[in-house]
Amino acid sequence: MARSRWLWDLRQGGTSSTAARIFAESVEQITRSSTVVENRPGAGGAIAADWVLRQKGTQTLLFMSSTSSLRTPPQSGLVPIGVLATFSYVAVTKRESPANLAEYMNGASREENYRTVATAGAGSIPHLIGAKLFSDYGVPMVHVPYQGSAPAILSVAGGHVALAIVPFPDFLPFQDSLRILAQTGSGIETEGWVGIFAPPETSSEVVARLSEIFRMQGGSPSRTWDGKDGGAPDRIISLGMATCSISKSHQR
């Protein structure tokens, strides 16, 4: 496999960006080739996605995105290779805030300072999660978009915004100072994923080959493609994600 270029639509340094580099390293081991991971954030993932859409038939380019950022419709032409990992979303606030979601929303119905919600961008999945949470309680939400989950969480920790909707892995470094009000399966219905796509008009043969490569690196915890411990699955789990093995059902 020739040297490949991976385009990621989020800022460098986030948990999902770290996961992209873990997968890239694993694929390098399998294919004995090199990969270059490039972060191209902006416009909720649209800048990176639009650029990939113009690279029709490019055989050495891959696009990684997640539910946190990807807003390109399925009919756009991006060719799905598969889902590499999944994660929960959480609504987090400062520890001195009300202890559960119902109490918090009761306070938000009376006080405007509870209504500010930080997310990684306007129109993103976290933005929509926040809108639904507040709508379910009949409380207006004041959205505060940031360029990434980290600055959104920091805005809560610093007292600038009351609540943040972020992927669970991005919350982990702040668990001593913030609390979870709602999460996937308890107040939030959406589960997040990290997926990989190829440009439009990528051949079925290339898609099948890529799917097999990523199926090999998925594996199961503690067992990588070469049988060694501490590989991609373990490292992904340590980030607070669950690994997914790509099956043939993902192939076109």
Short mmCIF file of C-alpha atoms in Angstrom, two decimals:
data_model
loop_
_atom_site.label_atom_id
_atom_site.label_comp_id
_atom_site.label_asym_id
_atom_site.label_seq_id
_atom_site.Cartn_x
_atom_site.Cartn_y
_atom_site.Cartn_z
CA MET A 1 0.00 0.00 0.00
CA ALA A 2 1.45 3.37 -1.01
CA ARG A 3 1.95 6.19 1.44
CA SER A 4 -1.50 7.39 2.50
CA ARG A 5 -2.81 10.71 3.71
CA TRP A 6 -5.44 10.83 6.45
CA LEU A 7 -7.50 13.99 6.84
CA TRP A 8 -9.16 14.60 10.20
CA ASP A 9 -11.82 17.30 10.57
CA LEU A 10 -11.17 18.25 14.20
CA ARG A 11 -8.47 20.21 15.97
CA GLN A 12 -5.24 18.49 16.95
CA GLY A 13 -4.97 17.39 20.57
CA GLY A 14 -8.53 16.14 21.19
CA THR A 15 -9.28 12.55 22.14
CA SER A 16 -10.72 11.71 18.73
CA SER A 17 -7.65 13.19 17.06
CA THR A 18 -5.48 10.98 19.29
CA ALA A 19 -7.58 7.98 18.26
CA ALA A 20 -6.98 8.81 14.59
CA ARG A 21 -3.24 8.69 15.15
CA ILE A 22 -3.48 5.40 17.04
CA PHE A 23 -5.35 3.85 14.12
CA ALA A 24 -2.84 5.30 11.65
CA GLU A 25 0.08 3.77 13.56
CA SER A 26 -1.67 0.39 13.63
CA VAL A 27 -2.34 0.49 9.88
CA GLU A 28 1.31 1.38 9.25
CA GLN A 29 2.31 -1.83 11.05
CA ILE A 30 -0.12 -3.93 9.06
CA THR A 31 0.65 -2.49 5.62
CA ARG A 32 4.35 -1.74 6.18
CA SER A 33 3.74 1.70 4.72
CA SER A 34 3.66 5.25 6.03
CA THR A 35 0.69 7.46 6.78
CA VAL A 36 0.38 11.20 7.32
CA VAL A 37 -2.42 12.46 9.59
CA GLU A 38 -3.47 16.04 8.93
CA ASN A 39 -5.96 18.01 11.03
CA ARG A 40 -8.16 20.39 9.08
CA PRO A 41 -10.81 21.78 11.46
CA GLY A 42 -13.42 24.42 10.82
CA ALA A 43 -17.09 24.95 10.00
CA GLY A 44 -18.13 21.88 11.98
CA GLY A 45 -16.13 19.53 9.75
CA ALA A 46 -17.43 21.01 6.50
CA ILE A 47 -14.07 22.44 5.39
CA ALA A 48 -12.33 19.06 5.50
CA ALA A 49 -15.30 17.15 4.06
CA ASP A 50 -15.75 19.58 1.16
CA TRP A 51 -12.08 19.29 0.29
CA VAL A 52 -12.22 15.47 0.30
CA LEU A 53 -15.33 15.54 -1.90
CA ARG A 54 -13.28 17.30 -4.59
CA GLN A 55 -10.60 14.57 -4.56
CA LYS A 56 -12.60 12.06 -6.60
CA GLY A 57 -10.93 8.73 -7.16
CA THR A 58 -7.84 9.56 -5.07
CA GLN A 59 -6.67 6.12 -3.93
CA THR A 60 -4.30 7.17 -1.14
CA LEU A 61 -6.52 9.65 0.71
CA LEU A 62 -8.74 8.75 3.68
CA PHE A 63 -11.09 10.99 5.64
CA MET A 64 -11.76 10.44 9.35
CA SER A 65 -14.69 12.07 11.07
CA SER A 66 -17.15 11.52 13.88
CA THR A 67 -20.71 12.27 14.89
CA SER A 68 -19.33 15.29 16.76
CA SER A 69 -18.40 17.08 13.57
CA LEU A 70 -19.55 15.41 10.36
CA ARG A 71 -22.50 17.27 8.81
CA THR A 72 -22.08 16.15 5.21
CA PRO A 73 -25.23 14.28 4.03
CA PRO A 74 -24.92 10.61 2.99
CA GLN A 75 -25.75 11.45 -0.63
CA SER A 76 -22.66 13.66 -0.82
CA GLY A 77 -20.59 10.86 -2.34
CA LEU A 78 -18.21 10.10 0.53
CA VAL A 79 -17.58 6.34 0.49
CA PRO A 80 -17.95 4.78 3.97
CA ILE A 81 -15.26 2.30 4.94
CA GLY A 82 -16.52 1.59 8.44
CA VAL A 83 -16.86 2.57 12.10
CA LEU A 84 -13.65 2.26 14.10
CA ALA A 85 -14.80 3.23 17.60
CA THR A 86 -17.86 4.41 19.53
CA PHE A 87 -18.27 6.68 22.54
CA SER A 88 -20.88 8.23 24.80
CA TYR A 89 -21.88 11.88 24.93
CA VAL A 90 -22.15 13.64 28.29
CA ALA A 91 -23.63 16.87 29.59
CA VAL A 92 -21.23 18.24 32.20
CA THR A 93 -21.30 21.13 34.65
CA LYS A 94 -19.43 22.34 37.73
CA ARG A 95 -19.67 20.18 40.85
CA GLU A 96 -21.43 22.88 42.87
CA SER A 97 -24.31 22.89 40.35
CA PRO A 98 -27.51 20.87 40.98
CA ALA A 99 -26.77 17.15 41.31
CA ASN A 100 -29.09 15.80 38.60
CA LEU A 101 -30.61 16.87 35.31
CA ALA A 102 -34.15 17.47 36.61
CA GLU A 103 -32.89 19.75 39.40
CA TYR A 104 -30.61 21.54 36.95
CA MET A 105 -33.43 22.20 34.48
CA ASN A 106 -35.66 23.37 37.30
CA GLY A 107 -33.01 25.94 38.13
CA ALA A 108 -32.60 26.83 34.44
CA SER A 109 -36.34 27.53 34.18
CA ARG A 110 -35.88 30.27 36.77
CA GLU A 111 -32.33 31.54 36.24
CA GLU A 112 -30.80 32.43 32.88
CA ASN A 113 -27.24 31.71 33.98
CA TYR A 114 -28.03 27.95 33.88
CA ARG A 115 -29.02 28.12 30.21
CA THR A 116 -25.64 28.70 28.54
CA VAL A 117 -24.42 25.55 26.76
CA ALA A 118 -20.99 25.14 25.17
CA THR A 119 -20.36 22.70 22.30
CA ALA A 120 -17.74 22.07 19.64
CA GLY A 121 -19.69 24.03 16.99
CA ALA A 122 -23.00 25.31 15.70
CA GLY A 123 -25.04 22.59 14.00
CA SER A 124 -22.91 19.81 15.48
CA ILE A 125 -24.37 16.72 17.14
CA PRO A 126 -23.56 18.07 20.64
CA HIS A 127 -25.42 21.27 19.71
CA LEU A 128 -28.47 19.23 18.70
CA ILE A 129 -28.22 17.10 21.86
CA GLY A 130 -28.23 20.24 23.99
CA ALA A 131 -31.19 21.70 22.10
CA LYS A 132 -33.22 18.52 22.66
CA LEU A 133 -32.30 18.29 26.34
CA PHE A 134 -33.53 21.81 27.02
CA SER A 135 -36.56 21.44 24.74
CA ASP A 136 -37.65 18.31 26.63
CA TYR A 137 -37.88 20.44 29.77
CA GLY A 138 -39.40 23.45 28.02
CA VAL A 139 -36.41 25.63 28.85
CA PRO A 140 -34.74 27.96 26.30
CA MET A 141 -31.07 27.25 25.61
CA VAL A 142 -28.34 29.81 24.93
CA HIS A 143 -25.80 28.13 22.66
CA VAL A 144 -22.11 29.08 22.90
CA PRO A 145 -20.11 27.41 20.09
CA TYR A 146 -16.37 26.73 20.36
CA GLN A 147 -13.77 25.25 18.04
CA GLY A 148 -13.46 21.91 19.76
CA SER A 149 -14.57 20.08 22.89
CA ALA A 150 -11.55 21.08 24.99
CA PRO A 151 -12.25 24.83 24.92
CA ALA A 152 -15.95 24.08 25.51
CA ILE A 153 -15.14 22.13 28.68
CA LEU A 154 -12.62 24.75 29.81
CA SER A 155 -15.31 27.41 29.49
CA VAL A 156 -17.39 25.47 32.03
CA ALA A 157 -14.46 24.85 34.36
CA GLY A 158 -13.65 28.55 34.22
CA GLY A 159 -17.22 29.56 35.03
CA HIS A 160 -17.88 31.29 31.70
CA VAL A 161 -20.57 28.84 30.57
CA ALA A 162 -22.88 26.71 32.72
CA LEU A 163 -22.98 23.43 30.77
CA ALA A 164 -21.07 21.63 28.02
CA ILE A 165 -22.11 18.76 25.75
CA VAL A 166 -19.01 16.76 24.81
CA PRO A 167 -17.80 13.24 24.03
CA PHE A 168 -17.16 11.28 27.22
CA PRO A 169 -13.44 10.76 26.44
CA ASP A 170 -12.89 14.53 26.33
CA PHE A 171 -14.50 14.88 29.79
CA LEU A 172 -12.18 12.40 31.52
CA PRO A 173 -9.31 14.84 32.27
CA PHE A 174 -11.84 17.11 34.05
CA GLN A 175 -13.74 14.52 36.10
CA ASP A 176 -12.34 15.81 39.40
CA SER A 177 -13.76 19.30 38.88
CA LEU A 178 -16.91 18.68 36.81
CA ARG A 179 -19.91 16.40 37.16
CA ILE A 180 -22.02 14.53 34.62
CA LEU A 181 -25.70 15.55 34.49
CA ALA A 182 -26.72 13.32 31.56
CA GLN A 183 -25.05 10.78 29.32
CA THR A 184 -25.80 8.39 26.48
CA GLY A 185 -28.37 5.94 27.82
CA SER A 186 -29.44 8.27 30.62
CA GLY A 187 -30.97 11.49 29.34
CA ILE A 188 -29.07 11.47 26.03
CA GLU A 189 -30.12 9.14 23.22
CA THR A 190 -27.21 9.63 20.82
CA GLU A 191 -24.10 7.45 20.69
CA GLY A 192 -21.02 8.83 19.00
CA TRP A 193 -18.70 7.11 16.55
CA VAL A 194 -15.40 7.62 14.81
CA GLY A 195 -15.63 6.56 11.18
CA ILE A 196 -13.46 6.46 8.11
CA PHE A 197 -14.39 7.42 4.56
CA ALA A 198 -12.84 7.44 1.11
CA PRO A 199 -13.30 10.12 -1.57
CA PRO A 200 -16.11 9.80 -4.14
CA GLU A 201 -15.60 7.29 -6.97
CA THR A 202 -13.17 5.14 -4.97
CA SER A 203 -13.24 1.71 -6.59
CA SER A 204 -14.99 -1.22 -4.88
CA GLU A 205 -11.68 -3.12 -4.90
CA VAL A 206 -9.95 -0.37 -2.92
CA VAL A 207 -12.89 -0.13 -0.50
CA ALA A 208 -12.77 -3.90 0.11
CA ARG A 209 -9.01 -3.80 0.69
CA LEU A 210 -9.29 -0.88 3.11
CA SER A 211 -12.14 -2.55 4.99
CA GLU A 212 -10.01 -5.68 5.44
CA ILE A 213 -7.05 -3.65 6.72
CA PHE A 214 -9.19 -1.88 9.31
CA ARG A 215 -10.90 -5.13 10.27
CA MET A 216 -7.46 -6.54 11.04
CA GLN A 217 -6.44 -3.62 13.23
CA GLY A 218 -9.76 -3.61 15.11
CA GLY A 219 -9.37 -7.00 16.75
CA SER A 220 -10.36 -7.25 20.40
CA PRO A 221 -8.91 -5.80 23.61
CA SER A 222 -5.40 -7.04 24.46
CA ARG A 223 -4.99 -8.81 21.10
CA THR A 224 -3.71 -6.85 18.13
CA TRP A 225 -3.24 -8.10 14.59
CA ASP A 226 0.16 -9.59 15.47
CA GLY A 227 -0.92 -11.01 18.83
CA LYS A 228 0.91 -8.45 20.96
CA ASP A 229 -0.61 -6.73 23.95
CA GLY A 230 -1.14 -3.00 24.28
CA GLY A 231 -2.08 -2.38 20.66
CA ALA A 232 -4.72 -0.19 19.08
CA PRO A 233 -7.79 -1.71 20.83
CA ASP A 234 -6.30 -1.32 24.32
CA ARG A 235 -5.14 2.20 23.59
CA ILE A 236 -8.56 3.20 22.24
CA ILE A 237 -10.29 1.76 25.32
CA SER A 238 -7.91 3.71 27.56
CA LEU A 239 -9.26 6.88 25.91
CA GLY A 240 -12.82 6.04 27.03
CA MET A 241 -14.00 4.63 23.69
CA ALA A 242 -15.15 1.19 22.57
CA THR A 243 -13.46 -0.42 19.58
CA CYS A 244 -15.36 -1.72 16.57
CA SER A 245 -14.15 -4.38 14.15
CA ILE A 246 -15.17 -3.59 10.57
CA SER A 247 -17.14 -6.47 9.12
CA LYS A 248 -17.80 -7.29 5.50
CA SER A 249 -21.27 -5.77 5.92
CA HIS A 250 -19.60 -2.34 5.82
CA GLN A 251 -18.16 -2.97 2.40
CA ARG A 252 -19.86 -1.74 -0.71
#
